Amino acid sequence: MFRRYPGLTGILLAMLLAGCAGVPGSVQYQPLVTEQKSIPQVSVTVSYKEDGIYQVEVDNGLRETISLQWNNSAYLNTGGDTTRLIHIPNLDRFPDETPAEQLPSPIARGARLETYFVGESWIDFSRRGVTPRPKDIENKAKIYLSFNIRGKRVYWTGDVTFVPDK
């Protein structure tokens, strides 16, 4: 049957790779991000959007421009593995390839940055619209956002807990 319909094999494989996202009885989890280490005069809010994509909003209350350093920012998953964060400036133009180097995002004095990111190790899931699953829902994941402030590297840290969708 599969030799006769080679396209069917690809369709079935894609459905299998999509996981159990739509299978009745499968549990989906909503990541909730809680700030653990703040940066004085810099307001950072991270929230989960969908399919492994997070949104970050940064309000710079300092008197000088700061920058979000994507190459030094990371996600520590529930299994203890670290992955680099990939900046997604425009959700309508998702990157075809993972960039080797990423430009920092400058944030002027009194300005706000609203943008998106995804973990490098699950970017292919996000491209296909599939939500990655946490390895261990009992443990917390961590997000480390690196900022260049006055020539120094300063980290904002958030804990990620996973709550079952209702």
PDB file of C-alpha atoms in Angstrom:
ATOM      1  CA  MET A   1       0.000   0.000   0.000  1.00  0.00           C
ATOM      2  CA  PHE A   2       2.753   2.488   0.895  1.00  0.00           C
ATOM      3  CA  ARG A   3       4.714   1.742  -2.291  1.00  0.00           C
ATOM      4  CA  ARG A   4       1.652   2.605  -4.326  1.00  0.00           C
ATOM      5  CA  TYR A   5       1.064   5.875  -2.481  1.00  0.00           C
ATOM      6  CA  PRO A   6       4.480   7.273  -1.492  1.00  0.00           C
ATOM      7  CA  GLY A   7       2.901  10.577  -0.410  1.00  0.00           C
ATOM      8  CA  LEU A   8       0.780   8.702   2.118  1.00  0.00           C
ATOM      9  CA  THR A   9       3.919   7.573   3.951  1.00  0.00           C
ATOM     10  CA  GLY A  10       4.996  11.203   4.363  1.00  0.00           C
ATOM     11  CA  ILE A  11       1.571  12.255   5.598  1.00  0.00           C
ATOM     12  CA  LEU A  12       1.422   9.426   8.138  1.00  0.00           C
ATOM     13  CA  LEU A  13       4.963  10.189   9.302  1.00  0.00           C
ATOM     14  CA  ALA A  14       4.114  13.892   9.723  1.00  0.00           C
ATOM     15  CA  MET A  15       1.056  12.973  11.771  1.00  0.00           C
ATOM     16  CA  LEU A  16       3.161  10.701  13.954  1.00  0.00           C
ATOM     17  CA  LEU A  17       5.857  13.376  14.434  1.00  0.00           C
ATOM     18  CA  ALA A  18       3.210  15.915  15.364  1.00  0.00           C
ATOM     19  CA  GLY A  19       2.842  13.938  18.570  1.00  0.00           C
ATOM     20  CA  CYS A  20      -0.299  13.489  20.517  1.00  0.00           C
ATOM     21  CA  ALA A  21      -1.262  17.155  20.488  1.00  0.00           C
ATOM     22  CA  GLY A  22      -4.759  16.403  19.282  1.00  0.00           C
ATOM     23  CA  VAL A  23      -5.192  12.907  20.646  1.00  0.00           C
ATOM     24  CA  PRO A  24      -8.038  12.670  23.166  1.00  0.00           C
ATOM     25  CA  GLY A  25      -6.772  11.858  26.631  1.00  0.00           C
ATOM     26  CA  SER A  26      -3.288  13.289  26.063  1.00  0.00           C
ATOM     27  CA  VAL A  27      -2.314  15.905  28.627  1.00  0.00           C
ATOM     28  CA  GLN A  28      -1.093  19.292  27.447  1.00  0.00           C
ATOM     29  CA  TYR A  29       0.807  21.619  29.776  1.00  0.00           C
ATOM     30  CA  GLN A  30       0.762  25.392  30.008  1.00  0.00           C
ATOM     31  CA  PRO A  31       4.139  26.877  31.020  1.00  0.00           C
ATOM     32  CA  LEU A  32       3.915  29.638  33.622  1.00  0.00           C
ATOM     33  CA  VAL A  33       6.923  31.931  34.064  1.00  0.00           C
ATOM     34  CA  THR A  34       7.670  33.497  37.450  1.00  0.00           C
ATOM     35  CA  GLU A  35      10.423  36.068  37.892  1.00  0.00           C
ATOM     36  CA  GLN A  36      13.165  34.859  40.254  1.00  0.00           C
ATOM     37  CA  LYS A  37      15.930  37.426  39.771  1.00  0.00           C
ATOM     38  CA  SER A  38      14.986  40.900  38.636  1.00  0.00           C
ATOM     39  CA  ILE A  39      17.096  43.777  37.358  1.00  0.00           C
ATOM     40  CA  PRO A  40      16.646  47.141  39.100  1.00  0.00           C
ATOM     41  CA  GLN A  41      14.878  49.707  36.869  1.00  0.00           C
ATOM     42  CA  VAL A  42      14.426  47.146  34.081  1.00  0.00           C
ATOM     43  CA  SER A  43      11.002  45.515  33.952  1.00  0.00           C
ATOM     44  CA  VAL A  44      11.021  42.077  32.287  1.00  0.00           C
ATOM     45  CA  THR A  45       7.900  40.002  31.642  1.00  0.00           C
ATOM     46  CA  VAL A  46       8.100  36.604  29.964  1.00  0.00           C
ATOM     47  CA  SER A  47       4.963  34.709  28.976  1.00  0.00           C
ATOM     48  CA  TYR A  48       4.245  31.594  26.989  1.00  0.00           C
ATOM     49  CA  LYS A  49       2.571  32.123  23.611  1.00  0.00           C
ATOM     50  CA  GLU A  50       2.204  28.710  21.886  1.00  0.00           C
ATOM     51  CA  ASP A  51       4.143  25.854  20.275  1.00  0.00           C
ATOM     52  CA  GLY A  52       7.271  26.427  22.373  1.00  0.00           C
ATOM     53  CA  ILE A  53       7.329  30.160  21.625  1.00  0.00           C
ATOM     54  CA  TYR A  54       7.686  32.653  24.456  1.00  0.00           C
ATOM     55  CA  GLN A  55       7.065  36.413  24.400  1.00  0.00           C
ATOM     56  CA  VAL A  56       9.323  38.825  26.267  1.00  0.00           C
ATOM     57  CA  GLU A  57       8.539  42.444  27.118  1.00  0.00           C
ATOM     58  CA  VAL A  58      11.326  44.648  28.462  1.00  0.00           C
ATOM     59  CA  ASP A  59      10.831  48.206  29.726  1.00  0.00           C
ATOM     60  CA  ASN A  60      14.108  50.092  30.147  1.00  0.00           C
ATOM     61  CA  GLY A  61      13.836  52.501  33.079  1.00  0.00           C
ATOM     62  CA  LEU A  62      17.564  53.239  33.102  1.00  0.00           C
ATOM     63  CA  ARG A  63      19.178  56.427  31.795  1.00  0.00           C
ATOM     64  CA  GLU A  64      21.082  54.648  29.047  1.00  0.00           C
ATOM     65  CA  THR A  65      20.514  52.123  26.271  1.00  0.00           C
ATOM     66  CA  ILE A  66      20.783  48.476  27.273  1.00  0.00           C
ATOM     67  CA  SER A  67      20.705  45.376  25.084  1.00  0.00           C
ATOM     68  CA  LEU A  68      19.301  41.876  25.310  1.00  0.00           C
ATOM     69  CA  GLN A  69      22.161  39.520  24.429  1.00  0.00           C
ATOM     70  CA  TRP A  70      20.559  36.540  22.669  1.00  0.00           C
ATOM     71  CA  ASN A  71      23.792  34.556  22.290  1.00  0.00           C
ATOM     72  CA  ASN A  72      24.226  34.502  26.081  1.00  0.00           C
ATOM     73  CA  SER A  73      20.586  33.768  26.959  1.00  0.00           C
ATOM     74  CA  ALA A  74      19.449  30.218  27.689  1.00  0.00           C
ATOM     75  CA  TYR A  75      16.683  27.838  28.746  1.00  0.00           C
ATOM     76  CA  LEU A  76      17.409  25.089  31.284  1.00  0.00           C
ATOM     77  CA  ASN A  77      14.803  22.362  30.783  1.00  0.00           C
ATOM     78  CA  THR A  78      13.268  20.138  33.443  1.00  0.00           C
ATOM     79  CA  GLY A  79      15.769  17.385  32.631  1.00  0.00           C
ATOM     80  CA  GLY A  80      18.760  19.646  33.339  1.00  0.00           C
ATOM     81  CA  ASP A  81      19.744  20.264  29.691  1.00  0.00           C
ATOM     82  CA  THR A  82      20.543  23.796  28.532  1.00  0.00           C
ATOM     83  CA  THR A  83      19.598  25.207  25.150  1.00  0.00           C
ATOM     84  CA  ARG A  84      20.381  28.582  23.635  1.00  0.00           C
ATOM     85  CA  LEU A  85      17.494  30.969  23.040  1.00  0.00           C
ATOM     86  CA  ILE A  86      16.725  31.879  19.442  1.00  0.00           C
ATOM     87  CA  HIS A  87      15.307  35.347  18.846  1.00  0.00           C
ATOM     88  CA  ILE A  88      12.183  35.375  16.654  1.00  0.00           C
ATOM     89  CA  PRO A  89      11.635  39.055  15.739  1.00  0.00           C
ATOM     90  CA  ASN A  90       8.661  38.308  13.484  1.00  0.00           C
ATOM     91  CA  LEU A  91       6.377  35.290  13.911  1.00  0.00           C
ATOM     92  CA  ASP A  92       5.253  35.619  10.283  1.00  0.00           C
ATOM     93  CA  ARG A  93       8.854  35.065   9.120  1.00  0.00           C
ATOM     94  CA  PHE A  94      10.088  32.170  11.225  1.00  0.00           C
ATOM     95  CA  PRO A  95      13.801  31.482  10.496  1.00  0.00           C
ATOM     96  CA  ASP A  96      14.506  28.619   8.096  1.00  0.00           C
ATOM     97  CA  GLU A  97      17.831  27.900   9.764  1.00  0.00           C
ATOM     98  CA  THR A  98      19.130  28.418  13.265  1.00  0.00           C
ATOM     99  CA  PRO A  99      21.545  31.368  13.228  1.00  0.00           C
ATOM    100  CA  ALA A 100      25.118  30.724  14.384  1.00  0.00           C
ATOM    101  CA  GLU A 101      25.337  34.249  15.812  1.00  0.00           C
ATOM    102  CA  GLN A 102      22.510  36.571  16.795  1.00  0.00           C
ATOM    103  CA  LEU A 103      22.559  40.329  17.007  1.00  0.00           C
ATOM    104  CA  PRO A 104      21.635  41.811  20.380  1.00  0.00           C
ATOM    105  CA  SER A 105      18.367  43.728  20.703  1.00  0.00           C
ATOM    106  CA  PRO A 106      19.048  47.297  21.867  1.00  0.00           C
ATOM    107  CA  ILE A 107      16.496  48.968  24.167  1.00  0.00           C
ATOM    108  CA  ALA A 108      16.786  52.747  24.395  1.00  0.00           C
ATOM    109  CA  ARG A 109      16.257  54.734  27.572  1.00  0.00           C
ATOM    110  CA  GLY A 110      12.546  54.733  28.424  1.00  0.00           C
ATOM    111  CA  ALA A 111      11.739  52.347  25.531  1.00  0.00           C
ATOM    112  CA  ARG A 112       9.952  49.017  25.437  1.00  0.00           C
ATOM    113  CA  LEU A 113      10.989  45.877  23.542  1.00  0.00           C
ATOM    114  CA  GLU A 114       8.314  43.300  22.681  1.00  0.00           C
ATOM    115  CA  THR A 115       9.596  40.237  20.864  1.00  0.00           C
ATOM    116  CA  TYR A 116       9.638  36.426  20.851  1.00  0.00           C
ATOM    117  CA  PHE A 117      12.066  33.590  21.420  1.00  0.00           C
ATOM    118  CA  VAL A 118      12.229  29.810  21.275  1.00  0.00           C
ATOM    119  CA  GLY A 119      14.741  27.273  22.562  1.00  0.00           C
ATOM    120  CA  GLU A 120      17.180  26.139  19.890  1.00  0.00           C
ATOM    121  CA  SER A 121      16.639  22.435  20.623  1.00  0.00           C
ATOM    122  CA  TRP A 122      12.887  22.620  19.945  1.00  0.00           C
ATOM    123  CA  ILE A 123      12.805  25.166  17.107  1.00  0.00           C
ATOM    124  CA  ASP A 124      11.780  22.453  14.615  1.00  0.00           C
ATOM    125  CA  PHE A 125       8.713  21.658  16.761  1.00  0.00           C
ATOM    126  CA  SER A 126       7.772  25.337  16.741  1.00  0.00           C
ATOM    127  CA  ARG A 127       8.190  25.578  12.951  1.00  0.00           C
ATOM    128  CA  ARG A 128       5.681  22.729  12.550  1.00  0.00           C
ATOM    129  CA  GLY A 129       3.254  24.142  15.133  1.00  0.00           C
ATOM    130  CA  VAL A 130       3.845  21.315  17.610  1.00  0.00           C
ATOM    131  CA  THR A 131       4.096  21.993  21.337  1.00  0.00           C
ATOM    132  CA  PRO A 132       7.164  20.364  22.931  1.00  0.00           C
ATOM    133  CA  ARG A 133       6.506  18.473  26.155  1.00  0.00           C
ATOM    134  CA  PRO A 134       8.470  18.910  29.379  1.00  0.00           C
ATOM    135  CA  LYS A 135      10.728  15.978  30.265  1.00  0.00           C
ATOM    136  CA  ASP A 136       9.688  16.024  33.924  1.00  0.00           C
ATOM    137  CA  ILE A 137       6.653  18.100  34.917  1.00  0.00           C
ATOM    138  CA  GLU A 138       7.567  17.822  38.607  1.00  0.00           C
ATOM    139  CA  ASN A 139      10.723  19.928  38.087  1.00  0.00           C
ATOM    140  CA  LYS A 140      10.916  23.582  37.102  1.00  0.00           C
ATOM    141  CA  ALA A 141      12.663  24.844  34.001  1.00  0.00           C
ATOM    142  CA  LYS A 142      14.596  28.136  34.025  1.00  0.00           C
ATOM    143  CA  ILE A 143      14.973  31.020  31.611  1.00  0.00           C
ATOM    144  CA  TYR A 144      18.137  33.131  31.723  1.00  0.00           C
ATOM    145  CA  LEU A 145      18.002  36.411  29.785  1.00  0.00           C
ATOM    146  CA  SER A 146      21.370  38.139  29.444  1.00  0.00           C
ATOM    147  CA  PHE A 147      21.541  41.936  29.249  1.00  0.00           C
ATOM    148  CA  ASN A 148      24.445  44.252  28.580  1.00  0.00           C
ATOM    149  CA  ILE A 149      24.055  47.087  31.081  1.00  0.00           C
ATOM    150  CA  ARG A 150      26.851  49.650  31.444  1.00  0.00           C
ATOM    151  CA  GLY A 151      29.271  47.215  29.790  1.00  0.00           C
ATOM    152  CA  LYS A 152      28.494  44.381  32.208  1.00  0.00           C
ATOM    153  CA  ARG A 153      26.548  41.154  31.728  1.00  0.00           C
ATOM    154  CA  VAL A 154      23.475  41.088  33.969  1.00  0.00           C
ATOM    155  CA  TYR A 155      21.024  38.182  34.074  1.00  0.00           C
ATOM    156  CA  TRP A 156      17.265  38.185  34.564  1.00  0.00           C
ATOM    157  CA  THR A 157      16.077  34.750  35.731  1.00  0.00           C
ATOM    158  CA  GLY A 158      12.644  33.178  35.618  1.00  0.00           C
ATOM    159  CA  ASP A 159      11.289  29.818  36.794  1.00  0.00           C
ATOM    160  CA  VAL A 160       8.983  27.880  34.479  1.00  0.00           C
ATOM    161  CA  THR A 161       6.388  25.558  35.997  1.00  0.00           C
ATOM    162  CA  PHE A 162       4.048  23.381  33.962  1.00  0.00           C
ATOM    163  CA  VAL A 163       0.336  23.307  34.719  1.00  0.00           C
ATOM    164  CA  PRO A 164      -2.032  20.894  32.919  1.00  0.00           C
ATOM    165  CA  ASP A 165      -4.397  22.612  30.463  1.00  0.00           C
ATOM    166  CA  LYS A 166      -8.051  22.348  31.331  1.00  0.00           C
TER     167      LYS A 166
END
